[in-house]
Short mmCIF file of C-alpha atoms in Angstrom, two decimals:
data_model
loop_
_atom_site.label_atom_id
_atom_site.label_comp_id
_atom_site.label_asym_id
_atom_site.label_seq_id
_atom_site.Cartn_x
_atom_site.Cartn_y
_atom_site.Cartn_z
CA MET W 1 -28.43 -25.17 -36.82
CA THR W 2 -27.19 -26.85 -39.71
CA ILE W 3 -22.63 -26.91 -40.00
CA HIS W 4 -22.46 -23.91 -42.75
CA HIS W 5 -24.65 -22.17 -39.07
CA LEU W 6 -21.57 -23.79 -36.52
CA ASN W 7 -19.10 -22.35 -39.60
CA GLN W 8 -19.91 -19.70 -39.20
CA LEU W 9 -20.98 -18.58 -35.37
CA LEU W 10 -17.96 -20.31 -34.42
CA LEU W 11 -15.45 -18.12 -37.11
CA VAL W 12 -17.41 -14.86 -35.50
CA CYS W 13 -16.38 -15.69 -32.56
CA SER W 14 -12.73 -16.24 -32.62
CA LEU W 15 -12.76 -13.27 -34.04
CA VAL W 16 -14.43 -11.73 -31.38
CA LEU W 17 -11.66 -13.18 -28.91
CA LEU W 18 -8.58 -11.58 -31.34
CA VAL W 19 -10.10 -8.87 -30.94
CA ALA W 20 -10.94 -8.64 -26.95
CA VAL W 21 -7.78 -10.05 -26.70
CA ALA W 22 -5.88 -7.23 -28.64
CA ALA W 23 -7.70 -5.15 -26.46
CA VAL W 24 -6.54 -6.32 -23.81
CA ARG W 25 -2.91 -4.66 -24.38
CA ILE W 26 -5.21 -1.30 -25.59
CA SER W 27 -6.67 -1.17 -21.58
CA SER W 28 -3.15 -2.48 -19.92
CA ARG W 29 -1.11 0.61 -21.88
CA SER W 30 -4.12 3.35 -20.74
CA GLY W 31 -4.92 1.48 -17.63
CA LEU W 32 -8.86 1.33 -17.40
CA PRO W 33 -9.89 -1.83 -16.58
CA SER W 34 -10.64 -4.16 -19.76
CA LEU W 35 -14.15 -4.67 -19.17
CA LEU W 36 -15.16 -1.41 -20.69
CA VAL W 37 -13.28 -2.37 -24.16
CA TYR W 38 -15.07 -5.49 -23.92
CA LEU W 39 -18.80 -3.69 -23.44
CA GLY W 40 -17.85 -1.70 -26.08
CA ILE W 41 -17.43 -4.56 -28.76
CA GLY W 42 -20.73 -6.00 -26.93
CA ILE W 43 -22.41 -2.62 -27.80
CA ALA W 44 -20.87 -2.96 -31.05
CA MET W 45 -22.18 -5.22 -32.05
CA GLY W 46 -25.85 -4.76 -30.55
CA GLN W 47 -29.19 -3.44 -32.39
CA ASP W 48 -27.50 -0.29 -32.06
CA GLY W 49 -24.21 -1.01 -33.58
CA ILE W 50 -23.05 -2.51 -36.62
CA GLY W 51 -23.60 -5.61 -35.50
CA ASN W 52 -27.28 -5.49 -35.47
CA ILE W 53 -27.73 -7.64 -33.30
CA GLN W 54 -31.28 -8.46 -32.02
CA PHE W 55 -30.29 -9.67 -27.74
CA ASP W 56 -33.68 -8.46 -25.01
CA ASN W 57 -32.67 -11.64 -22.79
CA ALA W 58 -31.83 -10.97 -19.05
CA GLU W 59 -32.88 -14.57 -17.76
CA LEU W 60 -30.40 -16.12 -19.94
CA THR W 61 -27.82 -12.24 -19.32
CA GLN W 62 -28.18 -13.44 -16.14
CA VAL W 63 -27.30 -17.03 -16.19
CA THR W 64 -23.91 -17.08 -18.20
CA GLY W 65 -23.89 -13.80 -15.46
CA TYR W 66 -23.51 -15.93 -12.54
CA ALA W 67 -21.41 -18.84 -14.45
CA ALA W 68 -19.08 -15.99 -15.27
CA LEU W 69 -18.83 -14.63 -11.88
CA VAL W 70 -17.31 -18.24 -10.72
CA VAL W 71 -14.08 -18.63 -12.70
CA ILE W 72 -13.27 -14.64 -11.99
CA LEU W 73 -13.93 -15.29 -8.16
CA ALA W 74 -11.83 -18.46 -8.58
CA GLU W 75 -9.24 -17.76 -10.06
CA GLY W 76 -8.92 -14.04 -8.27
CA GLY W 77 -9.34 -16.84 -4.92
CA LEU W 78 -5.98 -19.16 -7.23
CA GLY W 79 -4.00 -16.42 -7.57
CA THR W 80 -4.01 -13.90 -3.52
CA LYS W 81 -1.63 -15.02 -0.96
CA TRP W 82 -2.87 -15.69 2.13
CA ASN W 83 -0.48 -13.96 4.20
CA GLU W 84 -1.80 -10.84 2.16
CA ILE W 85 -4.81 -10.52 2.83
CA LYS W 86 -4.83 -12.54 6.75
CA PRO W 87 -4.34 -9.57 8.57
CA ALA W 88 -7.09 -8.17 6.13
CA LEU W 89 -10.24 -9.67 7.18
CA PRO W 90 -11.60 -8.44 10.08
CA THR W 91 -11.56 -5.28 7.61
CA ALA W 92 -12.70 -7.26 4.50
CA SER W 93 -15.48 -8.75 6.96
CA ALA W 94 -16.83 -5.16 7.96
CA LEU W 95 -16.84 -3.68 4.62
CA ALA W 96 -18.39 -6.79 2.85
CA THR W 97 -20.97 -6.77 5.44
CA ALA W 98 -21.67 -3.04 7.91
CA GLY W 99 -19.89 -1.07 4.93
CA VAL W 100 -23.01 -2.66 2.73
CA ALA W 101 -25.13 -1.59 5.00
CA VAL W 102 -24.34 1.89 5.09
CA SER W 103 -24.16 2.07 1.43
CA VAL W 104 -27.09 0.90 0.68
CA GLY W 105 -29.03 2.79 2.82
CA VAL W 106 -27.21 6.07 2.08
CA THR W 107 -27.05 5.49 -1.74
CA ALA W 108 -30.87 4.76 -2.46
CA THR W 109 -31.65 7.86 0.23
CA GLY W 110 -29.61 9.80 -2.02
CA ALA W 111 -31.90 8.05 -5.73
CA HIS W 112 -35.39 8.44 -4.17
CA TYR W 113 -34.57 11.74 -3.39
CA LEU W 114 -32.29 13.57 -5.37
CA ILE W 115 -33.71 11.89 -9.05
CA GLY W 116 -38.30 10.40 -7.45
CA LEU W 117 -37.25 7.31 -7.15
CA GLU W 118 -40.30 5.13 -5.71
CA TRP W 119 -38.11 3.38 -2.31
CA ARG W 120 -37.80 0.04 -3.64
CA GLN W 121 -36.81 0.70 -6.88
CA ALA W 122 -33.92 2.76 -5.10
CA LEU W 123 -33.24 0.24 -2.35
CA ILE W 124 -32.78 -1.97 -5.54
CA ILE W 125 -30.23 0.53 -7.03
CA GLY W 126 -28.29 0.91 -3.76
CA ALA W 127 -27.52 -2.08 -3.03
CA VAL W 128 -26.59 -3.11 -6.71
CA VAL W 129 -24.52 -0.64 -6.96
CA SER W 130 -22.37 -1.45 -3.52
CA SER W 131 -21.15 -4.51 -4.74
CA THR W 132 -17.42 -3.87 -5.78
CA ASP W 133 -16.47 -6.25 -8.84
CA ALA W 134 -14.21 -9.03 -8.36
CA ALA W 135 -11.89 -8.80 -11.64
CA ALA W 136 -12.42 -5.42 -11.68
CA VAL W 137 -10.73 -4.78 -8.27
CA PHE W 138 -7.89 -8.04 -9.56
CA SER W 139 -7.26 -6.48 -12.68
CA VAL W 140 -6.12 -2.75 -11.50
CA LEU W 141 -5.21 -3.69 -8.28
CA ARG W 142 -2.31 -5.63 -9.08
CA ARG W 143 -0.81 -3.37 -11.77
CA ILE W 144 -0.19 -0.93 -8.38
CA PRO W 145 2.13 -1.08 -5.77
CA LEU W 146 0.01 -0.74 -2.25
CA PRO W 147 0.65 -1.41 0.59
CA SER W 148 0.15 -5.13 1.62
CA ARG W 149 -2.97 -4.60 4.27
CA VAL W 150 -4.89 -1.44 1.68
CA THR W 151 -4.63 -4.27 -0.65
CA GLY W 152 -5.48 -7.72 1.09
CA THR W 153 -8.95 -5.39 2.21
CA LEU W 154 -9.90 -4.18 -1.09
CA GLU W 155 -9.10 -7.22 -2.68
CA ALA W 156 -10.87 -9.40 0.45
CA GLU W 157 -13.66 -6.91 0.66
CA SER W 158 -14.30 -7.87 -3.51
CA GLY W 159 -14.72 -11.18 -2.95
CA PHE W 160 -16.56 -10.93 0.05
CA ASN W 161 -19.30 -8.53 -0.50
CA ASP W 162 -21.55 -10.37 -3.37
CA ALA W 163 -22.76 -12.33 -0.85
CA PRO W 164 -25.20 -9.61 0.67
CA VAL W 165 -25.80 -7.89 -1.88
CA VAL W 166 -28.06 -10.62 -3.71
CA ILE W 167 -28.76 -11.80 -1.44
CA LEU W 168 -30.27 -7.84 -0.55
CA VAL W 169 -31.20 -7.09 -4.80
CA VAL W 170 -33.12 -10.69 -4.41
CA SER W 171 -35.42 -9.49 -1.23
CA PHE W 172 -36.53 -5.93 -2.54
CA SER W 173 -36.82 -7.48 -6.20
CA THR W 174 -39.08 -9.57 -4.96
CA ALA W 175 -42.95 -9.04 -5.43
CA GLY W 176 -44.16 -8.40 -1.62
CA PRO W 177 -43.84 -6.71 1.14
CA ILE W 178 -39.86 -6.57 1.77
CA HIS W 179 -38.43 -8.12 4.51
CA HIS W 180 -37.56 -6.34 8.08
CA TRP W 181 -33.70 -5.27 9.13
CA TYR W 182 -32.75 -8.01 10.97
CA VAL W 183 -34.84 -10.69 9.37
CA LEU W 184 -31.88 -10.01 6.37
CA LEU W 185 -29.43 -9.82 8.14
CA GLY W 186 -30.05 -13.13 9.75
CA GLU W 187 -30.35 -14.36 5.47
CA ILE W 188 -27.20 -12.79 5.41
CA LEU W 189 -25.58 -13.73 7.93
CA LEU W 190 -26.08 -18.16 7.91
CA GLU W 191 -25.63 -18.05 4.26
CA LEU W 192 -22.47 -15.89 5.44
CA ALA W 193 -21.73 -18.85 7.29
CA ILE W 194 -22.96 -21.47 5.39
CA GLY W 195 -21.27 -20.87 2.50
CA ALA W 196 -17.52 -20.02 4.47
CA ALA W 197 -17.54 -23.34 6.30
CA ILE W 198 -18.35 -25.51 3.24
CA GLY W 199 -16.04 -22.92 0.10
CA LEU W 200 -12.88 -24.06 3.75
CA ALA W 201 -14.19 -27.44 3.64
CA VAL W 202 -14.18 -28.21 0.18
CA GLY W 203 -10.97 -26.45 -0.70
CA TRP W 204 -9.25 -28.57 1.57
CA LEU W 205 -10.05 -31.40 1.13
CA GLY W 206 -9.57 -31.18 -2.88
CA ALA W 207 -6.11 -29.56 -1.88
CA TRP W 208 -5.43 -32.66 0.01
CA GLY W 209 -6.41 -35.23 -2.60
CA LEU W 210 -4.46 -33.75 -5.35
CA ARG W 211 -0.76 -33.96 -2.65
CA ARG W 212 -1.57 -37.08 -2.69
CA VAL W 213 -3.47 -38.44 -5.92
CA ALA W 214 -0.44 -37.86 -8.29
CA LEU W 215 -2.90 -38.26 -12.07
CA PRO W 216 -1.90 -39.44 -15.49
CA ALA W 217 -0.92 -36.05 -16.64
CA SER W 218 0.34 -32.67 -15.99
CA GLY W 219 -2.37 -31.03 -17.89
CA LEU W 220 -4.96 -32.83 -15.63
CA TYR W 221 -4.14 -30.37 -13.23
CA PRO W 222 -5.14 -27.44 -13.66
CA ILE W 223 -8.99 -28.96 -14.83
CA ALA W 224 -8.93 -31.07 -11.41
CA VAL W 225 -8.02 -27.40 -9.57
CA MET W 226 -11.12 -24.87 -11.09
CA ALA W 227 -13.87 -28.54 -11.12
CA ILE W 228 -13.15 -28.55 -7.14
CA ALA W 229 -13.43 -24.31 -7.10
CA VAL W 230 -17.11 -24.66 -9.13
CA GLY W 231 -17.84 -27.05 -6.92
CA ALA W 232 -17.60 -25.56 -4.17
CA TYR W 233 -20.26 -23.19 -5.91
CA ALA W 234 -22.53 -25.52 -6.21
CA ALA W 235 -22.22 -27.01 -2.74
CA GLY W 236 -22.32 -23.89 -0.98
CA ALA W 237 -25.78 -22.91 -3.52
CA MET W 238 -27.42 -25.52 -2.28
CA ALA W 239 -26.90 -26.00 0.61
CA HIS W 240 -28.68 -22.12 1.00
CA GLY W 241 -25.22 -20.66 1.60
CA SER W 242 -23.09 -17.90 -0.65
CA GLY W 243 -21.94 -19.74 -2.99
CA PHE W 244 -19.72 -17.06 -4.15
CA LEU W 245 -18.43 -16.79 -0.60
CA ALA W 246 -17.23 -20.31 -0.88
CA VAL W 247 -16.07 -20.24 -4.08
CA TYR W 248 -13.58 -17.71 -2.91
CA LEU W 249 -12.57 -19.33 0.34
CA ALA W 250 -11.90 -22.70 -1.39
CA SER W 251 -9.66 -21.47 -4.65
CA MET W 252 -7.54 -19.09 -1.51
CA VAL W 253 -6.72 -22.71 0.41
CA LEU W 254 -5.88 -24.16 -2.94
CA GLY W 255 -4.08 -21.64 -4.46
CA ASN W 256 -1.51 -21.32 -1.01
CA ALA W 257 -2.03 -25.22 -0.40
CA ARG W 258 1.11 -25.38 -3.02
CA LEU W 259 -0.01 -27.92 -5.00
CA PRO W 260 1.90 -29.68 -7.86
CA HIS W 261 1.99 -28.12 -11.18
CA TRP W 262 0.86 -24.58 -10.03
CA PRO W 263 2.18 -22.84 -12.89
CA ALA W 264 -0.14 -25.22 -15.53
CA THR W 265 -2.62 -23.99 -13.12
CA ARG W 266 -1.93 -21.06 -12.22
CA GLY W 267 -1.66 -20.18 -16.45
CA PHE W 268 -4.68 -21.37 -17.19
CA ALA W 269 -6.79 -20.51 -14.88
CA GLU W 270 -6.25 -16.47 -15.97
CA GLY W 271 -6.69 -18.30 -19.14
CA LEU W 272 -9.96 -19.44 -18.08
CA GLY W 273 -10.67 -15.82 -15.78
CA TRP W 274 -10.15 -13.83 -18.98
CA LEU W 275 -12.36 -15.87 -21.44
CA ALA W 276 -14.81 -15.03 -18.67
CA GLN W 277 -14.39 -11.65 -17.89
CA ILE W 278 -14.71 -11.89 -22.06
CA GLY W 279 -18.15 -13.50 -22.92
CA MET W 280 -19.81 -11.16 -19.79
CA PHE W 281 -18.85 -7.80 -20.73
CA VAL W 282 -19.82 -8.64 -24.71
CA LEU W 283 -22.90 -10.89 -24.09
CA LEU W 284 -23.89 -7.43 -21.55
CA GLY W 285 -23.10 -4.73 -24.50
CA LEU W 286 -25.54 -6.79 -26.41
CA LEU W 287 -27.68 -6.37 -23.80
CA VAL W 288 -28.02 -2.67 -23.68
CA THR W 289 -29.61 -0.16 -26.30
CA PRO W 290 -27.96 2.25 -26.59
CA SER W 291 -31.01 4.42 -27.96
CA GLU W 292 -32.94 4.12 -24.56
CA LEU W 293 -29.97 5.69 -22.38
CA GLY W 294 -30.58 9.41 -22.91
CA ASP W 295 -33.03 9.99 -20.14
CA ASP W 296 -30.83 8.32 -17.83
CA VAL W 297 -27.59 9.76 -18.34
CA VAL W 298 -28.50 12.64 -15.55
CA PRO W 299 -29.93 10.24 -12.86
CA ALA W 300 -26.90 8.01 -12.95
CA LEU W 301 -24.66 10.73 -12.62
CA VAL W 302 -26.59 11.36 -9.29
CA VAL W 303 -26.72 8.73 -7.69
CA GLY W 304 -22.98 7.58 -8.87
CA LEU W 305 -21.98 11.09 -7.22
CA VAL W 306 -23.62 10.40 -3.66
CA LEU W 307 -21.96 6.60 -4.78
CA THR W 308 -18.81 7.80 -4.57
CA MET W 309 -19.06 11.13 -3.04
CA ALA W 310 -20.54 9.51 0.18
CA ALA W 311 -22.06 6.56 0.34
CA ARG W 312 -18.12 4.60 -0.25
CA PRO W 313 -15.97 7.29 2.04
CA LEU W 314 -18.69 7.47 4.99
CA SER W 315 -18.70 3.04 5.47
CA VAL W 316 -15.10 3.19 4.89
CA ILE W 317 -14.99 6.17 7.33
CA LEU W 318 -17.18 3.63 10.04
CA CYS W 319 -16.18 -0.11 9.30
CA LEU W 320 -12.50 0.96 10.31
CA LEU W 321 -12.42 3.57 12.86
CA PRO W 322 -12.11 0.47 15.11
CA PHE W 323 -8.67 -0.74 12.98
CA ARG W 324 -6.95 2.61 13.40
CA MET W 325 -6.22 2.36 9.28
CA PRO W 326 -4.33 5.84 8.42
CA TRP W 327 -6.07 8.47 7.09
CA PRO W 328 -4.54 8.29 3.07
CA GLU W 329 -5.35 4.90 3.29
CA GLN W 330 -8.65 4.69 3.90
CA ALA W 331 -8.73 7.85 1.57
CA LEU W 332 -7.83 5.21 -0.98
CA MET W 333 -9.89 2.48 -0.32
CA SER W 334 -13.04 5.22 -0.94
CA TRP W 335 -11.98 6.17 -4.58
CA ALA W 336 -10.83 2.29 -4.67
CA GLY W 337 -14.80 0.97 -4.88
CA LEU W 338 -14.32 -0.22 -8.00
CA ARG W 339 -17.47 -1.61 -9.32
CA GLY W 340 -17.65 -3.66 -13.10
CA ALA W 341 -20.41 -6.19 -13.86
CA VAL W 342 -21.18 -7.00 -11.37
CA PRO W 343 -23.58 -4.70 -10.72
CA ILE W 344 -24.79 -5.09 -14.41
CA ILE W 345 -25.60 -8.89 -13.99
CA LEU W 346 -27.36 -7.44 -10.30
CA ALA W 347 -28.86 -5.15 -12.27
CA THR W 348 -31.12 -8.27 -14.63
CA ILE W 349 -32.55 -9.80 -11.61
CA PRO W 350 -34.87 -7.22 -11.10
CA MET W 351 -35.18 -7.76 -14.56
CA VAL W 352 -36.09 -11.39 -14.52
CA GLU W 353 -38.33 -10.49 -11.28
CA GLY W 354 -40.72 -7.61 -13.48
CA VAL W 355 -40.47 -5.06 -11.24
CA GLU W 356 -41.77 -1.68 -11.98
CA ALA W 357 -39.42 0.78 -14.15
CA SER W 358 -36.78 -2.04 -14.27
CA ARG W 359 -35.17 -1.26 -17.36
CA LYS W 360 -34.19 2.09 -16.00
CA ILE W 361 -32.66 0.44 -13.46
CA PHE W 362 -30.76 -1.27 -15.48
CA ASN W 363 -30.00 1.68 -16.99
CA ILE W 364 -28.53 3.58 -14.60
CA VAL W 365 -26.20 1.24 -13.46
CA PHE W 366 -24.69 0.72 -16.75
CA VAL W 367 -24.36 3.85 -16.97
CA LEU W 368 -22.78 4.65 -13.65
CA VAL W 369 -20.66 2.12 -14.61
CA VAL W 370 -18.87 2.44 -17.70
CA VAL W 371 -18.29 6.35 -16.78
CA TYR W 372 -17.87 6.01 -13.21
CA THR W 373 -15.02 3.28 -13.99
CA LEU W 374 -14.26 5.62 -16.83
CA ILE W 375 -13.31 7.77 -14.16
CA GLN W 376 -10.97 6.21 -11.15
CA GLY W 377 -9.64 3.22 -12.46
CA PRO W 378 -6.87 5.96 -14.97
CA THR W 379 -7.16 8.58 -11.62
CA LEU W 380 -5.72 5.24 -8.71
CA PRO W 381 -2.69 5.12 -10.12
CA TRP W 382 -2.25 9.35 -9.99
CA VAL W 383 -4.99 8.54 -6.26
CA ALA W 384 -2.12 6.58 -4.60
CA ARG W 385 0.81 8.90 -5.55
CA LYS W 386 -0.78 11.93 -3.94
CA LEU W 387 -1.44 10.23 -0.74
CA HIS W 388 2.50 9.35 -0.31
CA LEU W 389 1.23 5.23 -0.69
CA GLY W 390 2.10 4.59 -4.50
CA GLN W 391 6.20 4.47 -5.82
CA GLY W 392 4.70 6.15 -9.57
CA ASP W 393 6.42 4.54 -12.38
CA GLU W 394 8.98 1.77 -9.83
CA ALA W 395 8.74 -1.48 -9.20
CA ALA W 396 7.04 -2.61 -5.95
CA ASP W 397 7.34 -6.01 -6.47
CA LEU W 398 9.49 -8.51 -8.56
CA GLY W 399 7.95 -10.57 -11.08
CA VAL W 400 8.82 -14.78 -9.89
CA GLU W 401 7.71 -17.49 -11.16
CA SER W 402 7.94 -21.53 -9.49
CA ALA W 403 7.36 -24.34 -10.80
CA PRO W 404 8.27 -27.50 -8.80
CA LEU W 405 11.39 -29.86 -8.54
CA GLU W 406 9.08 -33.25 -7.25
CA ARG W 407 11.37 -35.57 -7.79
CA LEU W 408 14.60 -33.45 -6.56
CA ARG W 409 12.93 -31.91 -4.20
CA GLY W 410 13.33 -28.49 -5.22
CA HIS W 411 11.79 -25.44 -7.00
CA LEU W 412 13.54 -23.67 -10.34
CA LEU W 413 12.62 -19.81 -9.35
CA SER W 414 12.97 -17.04 -12.18
CA VAL W 415 12.95 -13.81 -11.41
CA ALA W 416 12.52 -11.61 -13.86
CA ILE W 417 14.36 -7.52 -12.23
CA PRO W 418 11.60 -5.02 -13.75
CA LYS W 419 13.04 -1.13 -13.99
CA GLY W 420 13.03 0.77 -9.98
CA SER W 421 13.79 -2.60 -8.96
CA LYS W 422 16.48 -1.56 -5.63
CA MET W 423 18.23 -4.83 -6.57
CA HIS W 424 19.58 -3.26 -10.08
CA GLY W 425 23.30 -2.87 -9.28
CA VAL W 426 23.07 -5.41 -5.60
CA GLU W 427 25.93 -8.46 -6.29
CA VAL W 428 24.62 -12.36 -6.75
CA GLY W 429 26.57 -12.74 -3.23
CA GLU W 430 24.52 -9.22 -1.40
CA LEU W 431 21.37 -11.13 -2.33
CA ARG W 432 22.46 -13.59 0.74
CA LEU W 433 19.84 -16.48 -0.14
CA PRO W 434 19.19 -18.90 2.34
CA THR W 435 21.36 -22.14 2.59
CA GLY W 436 20.05 -24.84 0.41
CA ALA W 437 19.35 -21.27 -2.58
CA ALA W 438 21.49 -20.60 -5.46
CA VAL W 439 21.35 -18.03 -8.21
CA THR W 440 22.40 -20.76 -11.43
CA LEU W 441 21.38 -18.99 -14.62
CA VAL W 442 21.46 -15.12 -15.42
CA VAL W 443 20.07 -14.07 -18.77
CA ARG W 444 21.13 -10.43 -19.89
CA ASP W 445 20.18 -9.18 -23.19
CA GLY W 446 19.45 -12.19 -24.39
CA LYS W 447 22.12 -14.12 -23.42
CA SER W 448 22.43 -16.05 -20.40
CA PHE W 449 26.06 -16.39 -18.27
CA VAL W 450 26.27 -17.74 -14.83
CA PRO W 451 27.27 -16.02 -12.46
CA SER W 452 30.06 -15.80 -10.08
CA PRO W 453 29.24 -14.35 -6.47
CA SER W 454 30.88 -10.74 -7.70
CA THR W 455 28.53 -10.44 -10.94
CA VAL W 456 26.19 -7.82 -10.55
CA LEU W 457 22.86 -7.77 -11.41
CA ARG W 458 20.41 -5.39 -13.43
CA GLN W 459 17.37 -4.31 -14.39
CA GLY W 460 16.63 -6.25 -16.96
CA ASP W 461 18.67 -9.24 -15.89
CA GLU W 462 16.49 -12.81 -15.60
CA LEU W 463 17.65 -15.48 -12.93
CA LEU W 464 17.58 -18.29 -12.96
CA VAL W 465 17.44 -19.46 -8.21
CA VAL W 466 17.40 -22.94 -7.93
CA ALA W 467 15.42 -23.83 -3.60
CA THR W 468 15.36 -27.14 -2.43
CA ASP W 469 11.96 -27.16 -0.72
CA PRO W 470 12.28 -26.47 3.08
CA VAL W 471 13.76 -23.19 1.90
CA ARG W 472 12.07 -22.63 -1.18
CA ASP W 473 9.94 -19.65 0.74
CA ALA W 474 12.41 -18.01 2.58
CA THR W 475 14.28 -17.76 -0.56
CA GLU W 476 11.62 -16.12 -2.46
CA ARG W 477 10.66 -12.93 0.49
CA ARG W 478 14.42 -12.61 0.39
CA LEU W 479 14.69 -11.93 -3.49
CA ARG W 480 11.66 -9.28 -2.48
CA ALA W 481 13.10 -8.21 0.07
CA VAL W 482 16.35 -7.07 -2.06
CA GLY W 483 13.51 -6.00 -4.69
CA ARG W 484 12.47 -3.43 -2.57
CA GLY W 485 15.00 -2.13 -0.15
CA GLY W 486 18.12 -3.41 -1.71
CA LYS W 487 21.55 -5.69 -0.67
CA LEU W 488 21.25 -4.05 3.25
CA ALA W 489 16.76 -4.99 3.45
CA GLY W 490 16.41 -6.25 6.21
CA TRP W 491 19.67 -4.17 8.42
CA LEU W 492 17.36 -0.60 7.15
CA GLY W 493 13.65 -1.81 8.18
CA THR W 494 12.80 -3.27 4.90
CA GLY W 495 11.88 -6.51 6.45
CA ASP W 496 11.16 -10.05 4.92
CA GLU W 497 6.98 -9.81 5.72
CA GLY W 498 4.37 -9.36 2.99
CA GLY W 499 6.73 -9.43 0.60
CA GLU W 500 5.63 -12.55 -0.82
CA ARG W 501 2.78 -12.71 -3.53
CA ARG W 502 3.28 -15.65 -6.19
CA SER W 503 2.47 -13.38 -9.55
#
């Protein structure tokens, strides 16, 4: 490659990234998961689009997709709050194991009898589409005010269920007889156990080291955190365990370890996560040939209907039966089983293995993901409101960003009061912050001033709250509780528990 070709490549890549970043605004306003926009960019650049780029390397797409998924899971784990996900671990684990088995069986049966696929092909499709997508779940659910149990379960499930699904897809795609169910079950449980052990160990050791090693520049901490997370994936995969589960758990441990320079680390991880999504979706769009999709639209709609209306609800009902979860929450979780890039990436495995009709499988999965994401993503807030689980346009949480004041053993909390917050109309003195915390500055309409205890807070205000290290968590919990319940939060049943979520 010459310098001239390199310059052209860099120009094209920069333009694609700028268009993709601008498209984030479109997706956030419309409620559509951003994957649809990025897939559209890839299709437009492909051989049936204006770019006319000839690309059919399924193996490269699979490898690149795996790498991007590692980064996305790392970013998701870093943003997952332990006190939210801890109560949801049993339900998420059940959905990620037994739920996957139920979903595969029901979907494969429908694909075999309704669209006439052979059993091996039907099982592959059933396994591929049974994985909820971490990127889609993280991007959609974190914009919707839902009960922490529902959000925690869905986020943990999307982080956990990639491992068993990958094992099933590889087993079904490999030449030769399919293993007995108890052999597959043993492999899945062993890989999950190895991946979990390695992920927790790497995360704990990494957090322990980062808290005790003074790096020469603050910009090195984000790089170190991501390196530890990626290392957890590599260690888990090389130990024949689940690398995906390892990276998610390691990142979750790091994200809850109160590391130095956390805001910079979180921002860096979010940027890498967006970059991974953009690259992965654009590449998947390039791999698709739109002119070949026509014959597979109806089969995709049929399989998607079986998955959405039968397999997913049945798996949720059966797996959550022992936990006695309310029916509205089960209904929302049935509808919120979002699919995204992960099923499309997994659909490249049979292509690489040379499975018969693998291109048809890929096309069916691609159409299914696009159509049902287009339906489920934008309608999820509406379904939540109808089930009386969402809060419409009201704010469910405050935007709180924490910056450590290490030498002073304190934290500076930046608090944004959004529309609909019940902190509107509350006086500063009525916040009842713990001893050791105080509101030091209020920014309103572009002007800043030092508040008095009688200053009335308004929506749109930004507060600077200084808290000493021992009361930092209690201060954030109290602020979020007032945001939800007003000045009488804690006295009228609006407690602080479950209200803490890092923005």
